[in-house]
mmCIF file of C-alpha atoms in Angstrom:
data_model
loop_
_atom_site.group_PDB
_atom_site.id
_atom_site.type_symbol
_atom_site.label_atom_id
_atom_site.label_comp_id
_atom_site.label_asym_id
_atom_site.label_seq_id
_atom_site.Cartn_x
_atom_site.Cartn_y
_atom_site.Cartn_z
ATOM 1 C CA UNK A 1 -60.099 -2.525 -3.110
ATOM 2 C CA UNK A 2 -56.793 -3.561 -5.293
ATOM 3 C CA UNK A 3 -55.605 -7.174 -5.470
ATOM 4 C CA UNK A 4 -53.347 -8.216 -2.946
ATOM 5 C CA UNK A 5 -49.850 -8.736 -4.139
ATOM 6 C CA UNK A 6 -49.208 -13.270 -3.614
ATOM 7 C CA UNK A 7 -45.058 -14.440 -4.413
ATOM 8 C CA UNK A 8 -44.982 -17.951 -3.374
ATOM 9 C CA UNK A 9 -41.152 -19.588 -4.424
ATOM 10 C CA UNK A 10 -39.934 -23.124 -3.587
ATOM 11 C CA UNK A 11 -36.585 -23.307 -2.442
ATOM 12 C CA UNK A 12 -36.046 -27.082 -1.276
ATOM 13 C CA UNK A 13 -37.961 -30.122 -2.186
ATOM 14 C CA UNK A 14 -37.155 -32.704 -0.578
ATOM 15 C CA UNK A 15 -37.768 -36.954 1.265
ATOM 16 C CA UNK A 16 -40.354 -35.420 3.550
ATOM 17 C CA UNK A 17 -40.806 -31.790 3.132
ATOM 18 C CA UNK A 18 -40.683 -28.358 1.524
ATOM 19 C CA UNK A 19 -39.521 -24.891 2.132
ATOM 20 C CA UNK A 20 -40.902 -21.957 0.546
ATOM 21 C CA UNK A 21 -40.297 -18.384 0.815
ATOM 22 C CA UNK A 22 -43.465 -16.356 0.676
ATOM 23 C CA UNK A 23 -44.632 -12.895 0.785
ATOM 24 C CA UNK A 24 -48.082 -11.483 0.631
ATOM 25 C CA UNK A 25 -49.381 -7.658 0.782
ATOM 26 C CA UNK A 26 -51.655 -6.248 3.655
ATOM 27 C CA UNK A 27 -54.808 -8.000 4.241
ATOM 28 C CA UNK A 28 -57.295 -10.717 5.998
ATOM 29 C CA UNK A 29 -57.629 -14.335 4.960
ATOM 30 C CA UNK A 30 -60.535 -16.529 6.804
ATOM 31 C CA UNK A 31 -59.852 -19.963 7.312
ATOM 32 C CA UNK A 32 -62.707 -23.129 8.678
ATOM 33 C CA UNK A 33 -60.365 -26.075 9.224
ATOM 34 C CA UNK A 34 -56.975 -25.338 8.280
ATOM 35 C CA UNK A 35 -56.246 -28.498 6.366
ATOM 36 C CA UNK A 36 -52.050 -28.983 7.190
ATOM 37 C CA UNK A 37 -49.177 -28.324 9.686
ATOM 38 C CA UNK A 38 -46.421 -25.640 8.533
ATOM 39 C CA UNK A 39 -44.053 -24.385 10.485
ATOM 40 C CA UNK A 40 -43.074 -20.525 9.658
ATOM 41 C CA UNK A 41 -40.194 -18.256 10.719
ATOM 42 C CA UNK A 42 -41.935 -14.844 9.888
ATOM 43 C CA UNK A 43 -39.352 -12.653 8.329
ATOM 44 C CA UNK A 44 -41.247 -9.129 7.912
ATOM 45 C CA UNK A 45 -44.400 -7.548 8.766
ATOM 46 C CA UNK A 46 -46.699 -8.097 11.405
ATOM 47 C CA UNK A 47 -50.123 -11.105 12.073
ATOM 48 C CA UNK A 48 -52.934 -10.962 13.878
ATOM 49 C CA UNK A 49 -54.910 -13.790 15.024
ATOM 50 C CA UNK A 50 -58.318 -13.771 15.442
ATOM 51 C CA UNK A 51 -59.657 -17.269 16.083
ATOM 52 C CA UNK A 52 -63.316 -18.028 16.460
ATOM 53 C CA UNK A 53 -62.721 -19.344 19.975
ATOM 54 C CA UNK A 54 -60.815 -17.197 22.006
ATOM 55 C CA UNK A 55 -58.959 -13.572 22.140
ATOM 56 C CA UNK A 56 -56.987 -12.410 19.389
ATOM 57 C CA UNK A 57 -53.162 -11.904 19.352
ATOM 58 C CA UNK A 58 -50.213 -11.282 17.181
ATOM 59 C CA UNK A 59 -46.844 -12.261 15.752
ATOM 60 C CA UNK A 60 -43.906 -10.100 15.086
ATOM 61 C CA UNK A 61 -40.920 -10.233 12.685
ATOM 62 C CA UNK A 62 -38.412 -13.027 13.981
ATOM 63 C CA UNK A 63 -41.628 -15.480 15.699
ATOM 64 C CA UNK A 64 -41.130 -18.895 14.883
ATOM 65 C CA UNK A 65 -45.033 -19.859 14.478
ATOM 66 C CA UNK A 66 -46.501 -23.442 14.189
ATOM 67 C CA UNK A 67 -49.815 -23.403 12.894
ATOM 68 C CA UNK A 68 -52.217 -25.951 13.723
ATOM 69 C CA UNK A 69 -54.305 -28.321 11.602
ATOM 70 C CA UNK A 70 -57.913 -27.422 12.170
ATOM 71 C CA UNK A 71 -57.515 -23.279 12.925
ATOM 72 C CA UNK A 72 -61.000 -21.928 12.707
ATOM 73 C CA UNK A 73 -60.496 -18.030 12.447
ATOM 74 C CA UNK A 74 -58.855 -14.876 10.632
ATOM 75 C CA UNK A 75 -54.726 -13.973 9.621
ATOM 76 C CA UNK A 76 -54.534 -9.964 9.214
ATOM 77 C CA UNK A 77 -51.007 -9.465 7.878
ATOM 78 C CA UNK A 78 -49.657 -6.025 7.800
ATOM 79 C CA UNK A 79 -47.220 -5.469 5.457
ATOM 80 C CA UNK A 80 -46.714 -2.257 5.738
ATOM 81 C CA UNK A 81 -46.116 -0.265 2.289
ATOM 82 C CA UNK A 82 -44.201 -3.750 1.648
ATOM 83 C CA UNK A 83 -44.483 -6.914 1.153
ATOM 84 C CA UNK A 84 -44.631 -9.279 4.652
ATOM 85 C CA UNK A 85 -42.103 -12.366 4.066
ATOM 86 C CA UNK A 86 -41.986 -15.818 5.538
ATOM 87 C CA UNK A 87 -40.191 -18.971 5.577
ATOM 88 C CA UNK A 88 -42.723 -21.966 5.503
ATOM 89 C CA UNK A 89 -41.922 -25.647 5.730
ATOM 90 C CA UNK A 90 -44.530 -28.329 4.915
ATOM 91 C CA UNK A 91 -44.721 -31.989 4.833
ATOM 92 C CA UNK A 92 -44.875 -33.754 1.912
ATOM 93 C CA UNK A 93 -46.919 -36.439 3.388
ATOM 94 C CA UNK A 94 -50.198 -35.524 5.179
ATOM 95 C CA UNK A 95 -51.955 -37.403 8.095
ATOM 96 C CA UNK A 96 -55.056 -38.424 7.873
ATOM 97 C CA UNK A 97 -58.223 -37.163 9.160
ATOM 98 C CA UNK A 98 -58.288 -39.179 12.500
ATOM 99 C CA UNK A 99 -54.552 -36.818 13.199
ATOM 100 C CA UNK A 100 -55.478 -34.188 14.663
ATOM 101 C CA UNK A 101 -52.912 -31.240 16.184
ATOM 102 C CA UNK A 102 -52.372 -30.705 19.435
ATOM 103 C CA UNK A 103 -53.202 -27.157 19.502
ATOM 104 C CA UNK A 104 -56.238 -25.625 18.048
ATOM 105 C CA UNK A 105 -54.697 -22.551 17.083
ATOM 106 C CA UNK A 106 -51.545 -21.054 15.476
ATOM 107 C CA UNK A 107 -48.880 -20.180 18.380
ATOM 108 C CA UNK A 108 -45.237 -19.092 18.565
ATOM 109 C CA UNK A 109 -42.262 -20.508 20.026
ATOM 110 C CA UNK A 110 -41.284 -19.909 23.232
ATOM 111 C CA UNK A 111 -38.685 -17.393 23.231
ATOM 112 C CA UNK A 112 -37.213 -18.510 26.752
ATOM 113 C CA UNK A 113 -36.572 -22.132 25.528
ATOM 114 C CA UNK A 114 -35.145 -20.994 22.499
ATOM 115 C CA UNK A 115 -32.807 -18.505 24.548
ATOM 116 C CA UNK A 116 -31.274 -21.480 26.224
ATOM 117 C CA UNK A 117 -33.284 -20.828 29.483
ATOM 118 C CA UNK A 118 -34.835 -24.884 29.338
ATOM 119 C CA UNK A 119 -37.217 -26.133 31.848
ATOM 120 C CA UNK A 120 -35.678 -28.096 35.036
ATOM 121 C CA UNK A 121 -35.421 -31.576 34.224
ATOM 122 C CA UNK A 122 -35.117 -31.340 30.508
ATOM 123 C CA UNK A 123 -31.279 -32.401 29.903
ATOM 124 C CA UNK A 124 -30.476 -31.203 26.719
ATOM 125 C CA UNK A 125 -33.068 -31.431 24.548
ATOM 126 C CA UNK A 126 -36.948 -29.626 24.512
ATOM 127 C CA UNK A 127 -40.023 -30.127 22.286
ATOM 128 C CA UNK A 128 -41.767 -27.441 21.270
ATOM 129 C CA UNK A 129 -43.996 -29.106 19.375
ATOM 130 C CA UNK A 130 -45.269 -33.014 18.492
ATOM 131 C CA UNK A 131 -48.070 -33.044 16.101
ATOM 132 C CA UNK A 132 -49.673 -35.051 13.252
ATOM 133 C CA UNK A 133 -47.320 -33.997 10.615
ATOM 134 C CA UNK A 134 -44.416 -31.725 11.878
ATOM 135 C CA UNK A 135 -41.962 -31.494 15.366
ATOM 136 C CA UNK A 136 -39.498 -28.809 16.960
ATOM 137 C CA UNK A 137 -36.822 -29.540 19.344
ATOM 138 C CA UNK A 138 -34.497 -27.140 20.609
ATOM 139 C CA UNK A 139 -31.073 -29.131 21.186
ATOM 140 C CA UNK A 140 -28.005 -27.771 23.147
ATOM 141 C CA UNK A 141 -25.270 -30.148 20.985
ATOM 142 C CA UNK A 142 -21.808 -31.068 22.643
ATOM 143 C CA UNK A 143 -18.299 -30.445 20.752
ATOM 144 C CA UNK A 144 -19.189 -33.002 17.714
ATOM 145 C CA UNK A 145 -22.318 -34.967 17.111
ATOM 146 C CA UNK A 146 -24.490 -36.314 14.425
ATOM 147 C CA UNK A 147 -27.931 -35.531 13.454
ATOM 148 C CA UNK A 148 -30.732 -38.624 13.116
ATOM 149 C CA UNK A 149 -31.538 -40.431 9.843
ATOM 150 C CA UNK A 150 -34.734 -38.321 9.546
ATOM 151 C CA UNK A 151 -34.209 -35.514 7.142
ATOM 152 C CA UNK A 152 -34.263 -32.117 9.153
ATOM 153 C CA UNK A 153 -34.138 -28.051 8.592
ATOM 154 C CA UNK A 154 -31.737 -26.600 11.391
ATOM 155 C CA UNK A 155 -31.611 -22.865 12.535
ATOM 156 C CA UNK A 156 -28.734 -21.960 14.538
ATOM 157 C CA UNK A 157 -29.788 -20.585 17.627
ATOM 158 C CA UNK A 158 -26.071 -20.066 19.331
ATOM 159 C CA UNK A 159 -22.423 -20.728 18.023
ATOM 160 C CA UNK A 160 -20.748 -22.312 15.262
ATOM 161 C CA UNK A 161 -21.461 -25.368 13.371
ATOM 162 C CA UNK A 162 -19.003 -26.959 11.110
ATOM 163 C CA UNK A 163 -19.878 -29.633 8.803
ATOM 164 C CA UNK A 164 -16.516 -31.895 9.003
ATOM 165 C CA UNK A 165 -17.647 -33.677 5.217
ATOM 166 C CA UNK A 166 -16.732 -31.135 2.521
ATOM 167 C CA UNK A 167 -13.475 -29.437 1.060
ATOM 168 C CA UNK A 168 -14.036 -26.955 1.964
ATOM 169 C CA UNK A 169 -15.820 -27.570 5.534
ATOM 170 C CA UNK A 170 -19.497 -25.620 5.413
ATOM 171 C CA UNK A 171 -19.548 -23.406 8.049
ATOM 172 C CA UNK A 172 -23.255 -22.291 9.522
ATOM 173 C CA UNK A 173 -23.739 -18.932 12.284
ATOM 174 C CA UNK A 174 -26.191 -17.781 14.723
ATOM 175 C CA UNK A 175 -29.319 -16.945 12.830
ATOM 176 C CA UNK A 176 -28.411 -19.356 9.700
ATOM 177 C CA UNK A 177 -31.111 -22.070 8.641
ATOM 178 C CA UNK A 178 -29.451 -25.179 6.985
ATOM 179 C CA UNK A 179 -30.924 -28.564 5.493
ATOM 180 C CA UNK A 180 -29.438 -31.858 6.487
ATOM 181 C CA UNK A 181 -30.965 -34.567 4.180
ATOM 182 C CA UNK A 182 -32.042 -37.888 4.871
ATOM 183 C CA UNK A 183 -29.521 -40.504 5.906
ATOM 184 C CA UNK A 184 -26.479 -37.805 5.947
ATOM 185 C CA UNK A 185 -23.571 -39.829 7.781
ATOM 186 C CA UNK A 186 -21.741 -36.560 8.250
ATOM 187 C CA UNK A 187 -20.290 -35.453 11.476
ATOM 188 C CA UNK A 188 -20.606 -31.792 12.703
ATOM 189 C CA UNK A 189 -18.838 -30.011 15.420
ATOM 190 C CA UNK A 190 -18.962 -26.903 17.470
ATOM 191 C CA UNK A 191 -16.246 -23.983 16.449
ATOM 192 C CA UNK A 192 -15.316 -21.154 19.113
ATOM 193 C CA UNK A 193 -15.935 -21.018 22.363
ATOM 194 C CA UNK A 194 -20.171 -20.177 22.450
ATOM 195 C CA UNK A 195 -22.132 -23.173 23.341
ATOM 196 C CA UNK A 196 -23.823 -24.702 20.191
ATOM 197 C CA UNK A 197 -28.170 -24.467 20.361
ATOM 198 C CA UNK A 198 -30.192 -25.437 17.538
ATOM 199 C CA UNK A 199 -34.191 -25.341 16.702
ATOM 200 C CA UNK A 200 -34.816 -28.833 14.740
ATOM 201 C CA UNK A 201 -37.757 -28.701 12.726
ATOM 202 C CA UNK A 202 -38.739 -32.611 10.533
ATOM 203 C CA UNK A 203 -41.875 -34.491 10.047
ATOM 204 C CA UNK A 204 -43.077 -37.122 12.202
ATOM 205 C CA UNK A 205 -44.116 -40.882 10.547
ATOM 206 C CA UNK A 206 -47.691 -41.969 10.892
ATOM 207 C CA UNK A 207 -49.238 -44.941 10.357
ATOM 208 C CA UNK A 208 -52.224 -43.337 7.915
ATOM 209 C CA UNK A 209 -50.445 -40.947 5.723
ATOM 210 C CA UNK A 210 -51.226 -39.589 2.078
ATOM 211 C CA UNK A 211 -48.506 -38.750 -0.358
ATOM 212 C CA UNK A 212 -48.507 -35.002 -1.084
ATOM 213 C CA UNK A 213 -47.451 -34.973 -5.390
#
């Protein structure tokens, strides 16, 4: 059986976490205690889950996939002829062993939340996810607002953002994933007429954390 085919490229390092892009030819990988959090937006190619407890299921090009600390089972990606591609983020500080995740098991996103469609009683604001390293928010934003302190990767769910530091002003679509660092006292402000929803995706602070080098 041939090799499979590993690219793994950083493409931001930074206060609390990493991004890398990552692609990885047809195959299974076993895990027993999945030692981290990453978040992934799965680009290309298809996954099936298969974890020890439970049925097996799958995730499709455009799931945005949490996976647990812990997972005891199998990943079958299927690439294809191709290469599967993924975004992954990662903290750069890890919890300790009394942190556990709240789920057992990798899981996607729901896609009604993220299609605006937000439970009754949530205002503006849902979390997907609150774990021992990494959280997700989806946020419907107002005409201008400012992001917290905490360093954060946005995807743009639904209209315009506008950064209002720059010359020229950075301008960020539906389907674009942006960076805003730590401590960034910019303001930023919806553009057209479409509402403005984002998916917010930073690390949370701990108490008992190790320093990733």
């Amino acid at each position: 059986k041939p090799e499979r085919k590993f690219f793994h490229r950083k493409v931001y390092d930074g206060t609390d976490f990493r991004l890398f892009i990552v692609s990885i030819g047809t195959g299974t990988t076993s895990f027993e205690n999945f030692p981290i959090e990453e978040f992934l937006f799965w680009m290309d190619g298809t996954a099936y889950i298969e974890p020890l407890a439970g049925n097996p299921y799958s995730f499709y090009a455009g799931d945005f996939i949490m996976q647990a600390r812990g997972y005891d089972g199998a990943w079958t990606i299927n690439a294809g002829e191709e290469q599967h591609l993924e975004l992954a983020l990662v903290a750069k500080q890890r919890a300790d062993s009394t942190v556990f995740s709240p789920m057992d098991r990798p899981f996607a996103f729901d896609r009604a939340t993220l299609s605006g469609v937000f439970p009754d009683g949530s205002g503006s604001s849902v979390q997907l996810y609150h774990g021992g390293e990494l959280e997700a928010h989806v946020i419907k934003r107002g005409q201008s607002w400012s992001f917290s302190s905490r360093e954060k990767l946005i995807h743009v769910l639904n209209g315009i953002v506008t950064s209002e530091v720059g010359d020229p002003e950075r301008t960020y679509y539906p389907g674009d994933f942006f960076v805003v660092p730590e401590n960034y006292q910019g303001k930023w402000k919806s553009k057209g007429s479409q509402p403005v929803r984002t998916l917010e995706i930073g690390t949370v602070t701990q108490k008992h954390e190790r320093n990733i080098p």
